[in-house]
CSV table of N, CA and C in Angstrom, one decimal:
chain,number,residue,atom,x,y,z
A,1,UNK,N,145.8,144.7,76.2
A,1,UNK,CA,146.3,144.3,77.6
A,1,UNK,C,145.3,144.9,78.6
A,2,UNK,N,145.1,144.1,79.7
A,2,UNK,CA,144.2,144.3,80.7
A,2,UNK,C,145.0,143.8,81.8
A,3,UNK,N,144.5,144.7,83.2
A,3,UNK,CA,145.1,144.5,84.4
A,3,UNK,C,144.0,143.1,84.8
A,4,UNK,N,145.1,141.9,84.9
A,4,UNK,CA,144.2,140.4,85.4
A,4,UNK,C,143.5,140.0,86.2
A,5,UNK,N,144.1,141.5,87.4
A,5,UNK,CA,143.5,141.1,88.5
A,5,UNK,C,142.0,141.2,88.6
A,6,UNK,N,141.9,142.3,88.1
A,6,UNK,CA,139.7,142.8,88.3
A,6,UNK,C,139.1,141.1,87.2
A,7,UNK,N,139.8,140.3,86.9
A,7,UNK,CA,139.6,138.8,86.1
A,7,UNK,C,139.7,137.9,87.2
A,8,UNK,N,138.6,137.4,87.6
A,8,UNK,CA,138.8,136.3,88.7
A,8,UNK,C,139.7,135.4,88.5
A,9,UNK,N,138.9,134.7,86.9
A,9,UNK,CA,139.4,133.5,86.5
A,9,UNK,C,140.8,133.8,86.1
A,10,UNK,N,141.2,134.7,85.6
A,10,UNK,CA,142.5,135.0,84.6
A,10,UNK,C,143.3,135.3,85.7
A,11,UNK,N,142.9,135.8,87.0
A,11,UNK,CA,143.8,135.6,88.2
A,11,UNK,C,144.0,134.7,88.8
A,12,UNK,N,143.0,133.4,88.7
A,12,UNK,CA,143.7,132.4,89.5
A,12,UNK,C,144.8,131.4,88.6
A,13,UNK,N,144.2,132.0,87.0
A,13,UNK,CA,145.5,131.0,85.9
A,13,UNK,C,146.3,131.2,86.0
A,14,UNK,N,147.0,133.0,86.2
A,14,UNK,CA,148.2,133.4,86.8
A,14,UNK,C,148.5,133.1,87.6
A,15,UNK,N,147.4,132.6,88.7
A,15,UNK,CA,148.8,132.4,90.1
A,15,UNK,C,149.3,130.8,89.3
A,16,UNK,N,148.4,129.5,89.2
A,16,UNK,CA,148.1,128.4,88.8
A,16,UNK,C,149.3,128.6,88.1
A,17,UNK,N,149.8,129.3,87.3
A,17,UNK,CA,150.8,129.1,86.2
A,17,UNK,C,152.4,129.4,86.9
A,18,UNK,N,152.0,131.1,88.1
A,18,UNK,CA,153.5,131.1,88.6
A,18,UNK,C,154.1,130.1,89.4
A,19,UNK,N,152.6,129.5,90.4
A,19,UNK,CA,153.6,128.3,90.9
A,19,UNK,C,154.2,127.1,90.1
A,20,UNK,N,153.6,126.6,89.2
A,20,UNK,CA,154.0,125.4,88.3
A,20,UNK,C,155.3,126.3,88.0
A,21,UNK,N,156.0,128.1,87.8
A,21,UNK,CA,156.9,127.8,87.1
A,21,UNK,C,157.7,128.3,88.4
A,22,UNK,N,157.6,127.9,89.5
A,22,UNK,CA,158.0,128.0,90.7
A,22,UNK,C,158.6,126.5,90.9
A,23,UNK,N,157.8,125.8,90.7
A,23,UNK,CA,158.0,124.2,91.0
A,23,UNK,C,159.2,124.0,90.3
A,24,UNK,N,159.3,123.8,89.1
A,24,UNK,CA,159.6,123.9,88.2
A,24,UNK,C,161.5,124.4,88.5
A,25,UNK,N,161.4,125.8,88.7
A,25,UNK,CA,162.9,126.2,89.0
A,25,UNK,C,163.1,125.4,90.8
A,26,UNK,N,162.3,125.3,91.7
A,26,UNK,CA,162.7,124.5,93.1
A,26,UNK,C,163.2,123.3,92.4
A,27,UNK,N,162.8,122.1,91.6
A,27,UNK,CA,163.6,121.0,91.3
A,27,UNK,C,164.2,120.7,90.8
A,28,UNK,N,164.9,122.4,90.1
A,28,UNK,CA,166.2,122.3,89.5
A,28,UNK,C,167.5,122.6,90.6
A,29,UNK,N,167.1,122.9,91.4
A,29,UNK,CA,167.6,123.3,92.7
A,29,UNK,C,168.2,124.7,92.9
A,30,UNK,N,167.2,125.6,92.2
A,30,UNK,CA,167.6,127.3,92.2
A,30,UNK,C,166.2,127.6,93.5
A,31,UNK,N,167.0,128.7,94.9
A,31,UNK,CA,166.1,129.2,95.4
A,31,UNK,C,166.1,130.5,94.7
A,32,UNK,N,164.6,131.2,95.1
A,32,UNK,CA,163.5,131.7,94.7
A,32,UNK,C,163.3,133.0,95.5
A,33,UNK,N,163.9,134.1,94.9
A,33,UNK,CA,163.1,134.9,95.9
A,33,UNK,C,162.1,136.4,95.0
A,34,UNK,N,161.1,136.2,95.0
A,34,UNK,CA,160.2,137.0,94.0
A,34,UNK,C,159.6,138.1,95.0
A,35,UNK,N,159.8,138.9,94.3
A,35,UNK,CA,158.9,140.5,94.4
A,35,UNK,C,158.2,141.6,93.6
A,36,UNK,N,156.8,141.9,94.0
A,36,UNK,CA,156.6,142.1,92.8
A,36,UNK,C,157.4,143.8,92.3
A,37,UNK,N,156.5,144.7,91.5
A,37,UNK,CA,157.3,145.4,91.0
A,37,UNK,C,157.1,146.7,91.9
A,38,UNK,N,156.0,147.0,92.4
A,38,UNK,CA,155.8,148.0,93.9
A,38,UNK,C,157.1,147.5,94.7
A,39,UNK,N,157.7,146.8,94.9
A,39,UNK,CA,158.7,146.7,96.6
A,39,UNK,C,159.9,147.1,96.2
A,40,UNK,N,160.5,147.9,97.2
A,40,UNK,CA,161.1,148.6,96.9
A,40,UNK,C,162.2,147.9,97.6
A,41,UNK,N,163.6,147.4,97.5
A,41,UNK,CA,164.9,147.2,98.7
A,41,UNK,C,165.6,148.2,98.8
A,42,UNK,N,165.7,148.8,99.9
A,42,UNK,CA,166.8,149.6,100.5
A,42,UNK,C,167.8,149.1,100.6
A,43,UNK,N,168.0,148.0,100.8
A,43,UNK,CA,169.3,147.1,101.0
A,43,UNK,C,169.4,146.2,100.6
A,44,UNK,N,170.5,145.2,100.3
A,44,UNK,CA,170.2,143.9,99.4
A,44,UNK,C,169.8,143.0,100.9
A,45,UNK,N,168.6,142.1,100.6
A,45,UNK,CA,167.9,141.3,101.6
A,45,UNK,C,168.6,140.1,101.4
A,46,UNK,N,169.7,139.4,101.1
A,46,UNK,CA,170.0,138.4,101.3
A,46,UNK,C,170.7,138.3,102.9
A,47,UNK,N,171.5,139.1,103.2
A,47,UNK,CA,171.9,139.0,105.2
A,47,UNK,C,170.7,138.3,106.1
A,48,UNK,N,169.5,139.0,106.1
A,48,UNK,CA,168.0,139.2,106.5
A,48,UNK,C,167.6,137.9,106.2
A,49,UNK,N,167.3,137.5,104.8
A,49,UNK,CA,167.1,136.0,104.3
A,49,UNK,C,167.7,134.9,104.7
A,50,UNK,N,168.9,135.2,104.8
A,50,UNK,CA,170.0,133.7,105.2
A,50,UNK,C,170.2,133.9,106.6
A,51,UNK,N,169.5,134.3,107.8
A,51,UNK,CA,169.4,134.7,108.8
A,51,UNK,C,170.8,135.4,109.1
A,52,UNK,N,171.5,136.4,108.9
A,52,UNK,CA,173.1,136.5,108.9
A,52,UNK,C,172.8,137.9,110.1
A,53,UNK,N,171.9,138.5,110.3
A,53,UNK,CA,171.4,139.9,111.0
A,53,UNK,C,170.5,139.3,112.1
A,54,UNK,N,171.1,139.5,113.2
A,54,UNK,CA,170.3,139.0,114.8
A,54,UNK,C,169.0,139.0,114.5
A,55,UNK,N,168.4,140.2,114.0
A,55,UNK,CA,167.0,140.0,114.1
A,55,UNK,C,166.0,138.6,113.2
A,56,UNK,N,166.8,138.6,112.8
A,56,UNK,CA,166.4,137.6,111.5
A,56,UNK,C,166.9,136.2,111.0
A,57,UNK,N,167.5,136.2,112.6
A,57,UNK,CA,167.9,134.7,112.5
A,57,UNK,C,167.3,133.1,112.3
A,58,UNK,N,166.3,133.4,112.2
A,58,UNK,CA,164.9,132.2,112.6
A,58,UNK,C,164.4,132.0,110.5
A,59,UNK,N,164.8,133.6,110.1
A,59,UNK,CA,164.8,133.2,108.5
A,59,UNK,C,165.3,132.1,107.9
A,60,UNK,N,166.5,132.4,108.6
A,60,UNK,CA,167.7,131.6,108.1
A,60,UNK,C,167.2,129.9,108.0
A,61,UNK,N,166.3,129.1,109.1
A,61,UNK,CA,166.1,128.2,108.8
A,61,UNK,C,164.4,128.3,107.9
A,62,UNK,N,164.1,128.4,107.7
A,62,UNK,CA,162.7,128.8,106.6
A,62,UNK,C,162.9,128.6,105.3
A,63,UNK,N,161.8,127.1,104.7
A,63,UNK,CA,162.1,126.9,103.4
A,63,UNK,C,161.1,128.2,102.6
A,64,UNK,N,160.0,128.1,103.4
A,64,UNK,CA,159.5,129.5,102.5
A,64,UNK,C,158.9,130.5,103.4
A,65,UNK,N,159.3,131.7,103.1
A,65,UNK,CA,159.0,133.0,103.8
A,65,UNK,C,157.5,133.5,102.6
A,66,UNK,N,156.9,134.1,103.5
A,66,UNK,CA,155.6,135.3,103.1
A,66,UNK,C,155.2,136.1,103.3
A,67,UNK,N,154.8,137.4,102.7
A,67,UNK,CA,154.3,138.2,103.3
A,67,UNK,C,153.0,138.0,103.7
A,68,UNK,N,152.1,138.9,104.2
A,68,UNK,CA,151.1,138.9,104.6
A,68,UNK,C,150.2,140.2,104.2
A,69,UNK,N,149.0,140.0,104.4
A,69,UNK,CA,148.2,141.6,104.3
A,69,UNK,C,147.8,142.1,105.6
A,70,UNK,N,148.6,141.2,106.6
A,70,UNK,CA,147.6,141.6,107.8
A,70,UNK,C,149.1,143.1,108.3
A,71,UNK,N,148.3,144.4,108.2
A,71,UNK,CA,149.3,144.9,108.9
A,71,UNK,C,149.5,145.9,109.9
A,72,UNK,N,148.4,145.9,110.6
A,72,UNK,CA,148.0,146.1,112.4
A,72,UNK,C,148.6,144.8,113.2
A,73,UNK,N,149.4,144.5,113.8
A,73,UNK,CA,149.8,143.4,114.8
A,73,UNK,C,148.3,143.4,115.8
A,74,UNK,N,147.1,144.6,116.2
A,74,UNK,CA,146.6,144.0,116.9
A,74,UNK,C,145.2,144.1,116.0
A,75,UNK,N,145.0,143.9,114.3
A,75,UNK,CA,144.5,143.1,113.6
A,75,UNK,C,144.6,141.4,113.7
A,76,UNK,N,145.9,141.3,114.0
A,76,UNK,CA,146.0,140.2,113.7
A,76,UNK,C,146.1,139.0,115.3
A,77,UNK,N,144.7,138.3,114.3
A,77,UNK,CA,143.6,137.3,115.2
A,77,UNK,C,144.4,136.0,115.3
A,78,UNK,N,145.7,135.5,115.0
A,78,UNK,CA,145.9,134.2,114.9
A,78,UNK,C,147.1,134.2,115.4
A,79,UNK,N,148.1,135.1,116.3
A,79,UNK,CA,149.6,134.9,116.7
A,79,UNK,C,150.0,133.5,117.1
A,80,UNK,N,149.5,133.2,117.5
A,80,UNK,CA,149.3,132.1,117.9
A,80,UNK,C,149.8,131.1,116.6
A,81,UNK,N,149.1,131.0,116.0
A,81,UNK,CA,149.4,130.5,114.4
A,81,UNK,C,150.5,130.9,113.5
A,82,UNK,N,151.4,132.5,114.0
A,82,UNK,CA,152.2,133.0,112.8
A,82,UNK,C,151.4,133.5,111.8
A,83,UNK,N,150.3,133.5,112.0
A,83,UNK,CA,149.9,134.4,110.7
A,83,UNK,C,149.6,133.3,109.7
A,84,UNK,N,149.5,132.1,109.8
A,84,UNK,CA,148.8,131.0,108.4
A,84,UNK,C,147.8,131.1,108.6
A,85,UNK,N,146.8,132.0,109.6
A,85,UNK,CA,145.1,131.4,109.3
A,85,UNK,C,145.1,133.2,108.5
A,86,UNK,N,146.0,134.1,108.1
A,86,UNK,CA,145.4,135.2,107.4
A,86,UNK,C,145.8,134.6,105.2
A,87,UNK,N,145.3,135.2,104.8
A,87,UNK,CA,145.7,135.5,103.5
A,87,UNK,C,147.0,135.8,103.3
A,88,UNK,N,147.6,135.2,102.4
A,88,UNK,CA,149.2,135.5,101.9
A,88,UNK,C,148.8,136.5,101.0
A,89,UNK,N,150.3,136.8,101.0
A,89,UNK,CA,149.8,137.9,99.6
A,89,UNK,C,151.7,138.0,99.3
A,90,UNK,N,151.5,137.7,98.5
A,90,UNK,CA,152.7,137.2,97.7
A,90,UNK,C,153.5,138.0,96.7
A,91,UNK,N,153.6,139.2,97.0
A,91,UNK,CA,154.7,140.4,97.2
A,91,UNK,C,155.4,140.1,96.9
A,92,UNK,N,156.0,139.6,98.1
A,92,UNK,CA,157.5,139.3,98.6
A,92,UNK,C,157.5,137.8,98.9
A,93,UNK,N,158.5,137.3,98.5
A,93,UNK,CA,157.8,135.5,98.9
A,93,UNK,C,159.7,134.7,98.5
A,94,UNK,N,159.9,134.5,99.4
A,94,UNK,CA,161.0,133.7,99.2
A,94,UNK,C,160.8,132.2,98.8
A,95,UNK,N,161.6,131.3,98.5
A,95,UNK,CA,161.3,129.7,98.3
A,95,UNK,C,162.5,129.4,98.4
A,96,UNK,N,163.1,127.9,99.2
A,96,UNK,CA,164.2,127.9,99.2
A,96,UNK,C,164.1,126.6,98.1
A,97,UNK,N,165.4,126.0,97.7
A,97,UNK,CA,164.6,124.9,97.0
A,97,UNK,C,164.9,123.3,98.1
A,98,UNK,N,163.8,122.8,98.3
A,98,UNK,CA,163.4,121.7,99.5
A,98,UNK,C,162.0,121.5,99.0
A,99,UNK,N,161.5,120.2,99.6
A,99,UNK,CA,160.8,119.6,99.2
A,99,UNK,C,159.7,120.3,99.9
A,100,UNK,N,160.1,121.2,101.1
A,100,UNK,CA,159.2,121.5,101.5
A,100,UNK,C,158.1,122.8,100.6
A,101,UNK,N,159.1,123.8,99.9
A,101,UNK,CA,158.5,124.4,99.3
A,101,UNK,C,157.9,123.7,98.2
A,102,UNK,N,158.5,122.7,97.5
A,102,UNK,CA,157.7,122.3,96.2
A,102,UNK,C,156.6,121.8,97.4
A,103,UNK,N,156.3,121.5,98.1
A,103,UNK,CA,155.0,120.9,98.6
A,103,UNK,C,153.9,122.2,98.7
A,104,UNK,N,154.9,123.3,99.6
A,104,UNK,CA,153.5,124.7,99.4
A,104,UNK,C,153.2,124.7,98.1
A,105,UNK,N,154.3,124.6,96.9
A,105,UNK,CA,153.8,125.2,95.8
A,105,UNK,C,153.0,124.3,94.7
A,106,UNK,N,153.2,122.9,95.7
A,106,UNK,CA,151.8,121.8,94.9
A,106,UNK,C,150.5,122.3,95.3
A,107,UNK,N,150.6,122.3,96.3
A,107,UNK,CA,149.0,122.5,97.2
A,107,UNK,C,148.9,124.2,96.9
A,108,UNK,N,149.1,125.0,96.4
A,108,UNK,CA,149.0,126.6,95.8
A,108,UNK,C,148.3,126.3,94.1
A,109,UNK,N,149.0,125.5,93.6
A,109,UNK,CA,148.8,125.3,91.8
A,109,UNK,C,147.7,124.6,92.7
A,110,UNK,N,147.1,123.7,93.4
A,110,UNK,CA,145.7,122.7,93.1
A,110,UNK,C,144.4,123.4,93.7
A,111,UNK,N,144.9,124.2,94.6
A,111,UNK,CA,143.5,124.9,95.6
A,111,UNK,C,143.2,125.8,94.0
């Protein structure tokens, strides 16, 4: 056993593979919510997710949530954008099941 990531190629087959088994559970109509094994909940995040907590009401309509690596607010060069012109980093990554997410998770398995 070897850690995949210092593997270019063996990291892009893993992502290549979680989304196809991402796809896969969205058109069965199960949402998705993955983290890896570093994140910790303090609380169960479904309130937060299904916008149910004022702050986090704008979740609530979102087929797919992301995290990000950008984590200076005045790192980050694109507000304007929400943060899609930085790197995802896929931690924490919700999916609801909609067409919209099987569409991120087409265009994720092909880049």
């Amino acid at each position: 056993w070897k850690y995949f990531r210092m593997d270019p190629k063996a990291f892009m087959t893993m992502g290549i593979l979680k989304a196809q088994f991402f796809i896969a559970f969205l058109r069965a109509g199960f949402d998705i919510l993955c983290a890896d094994l570093d994140v910790l909940w303090l609380r169960p995040p479904t309130p937060y997710l299904n916008g149910e907590v004022a702050s986090s009401q704008l979740l609530g309509f979102a087929d797919v949530v992301v995290s990000s690596d950008v984590t200076n607010g005045l790192a980050d060069t694109d507000a304007r954008w929400w943060g899609m012109q930085q790197e995802m980093n896929t931690g924490m990554l919700l999916l609801r099941s909609s067409p919209g997410s099987v569409a991120v998770c087409e265009a994720w398995a092909a880049r």
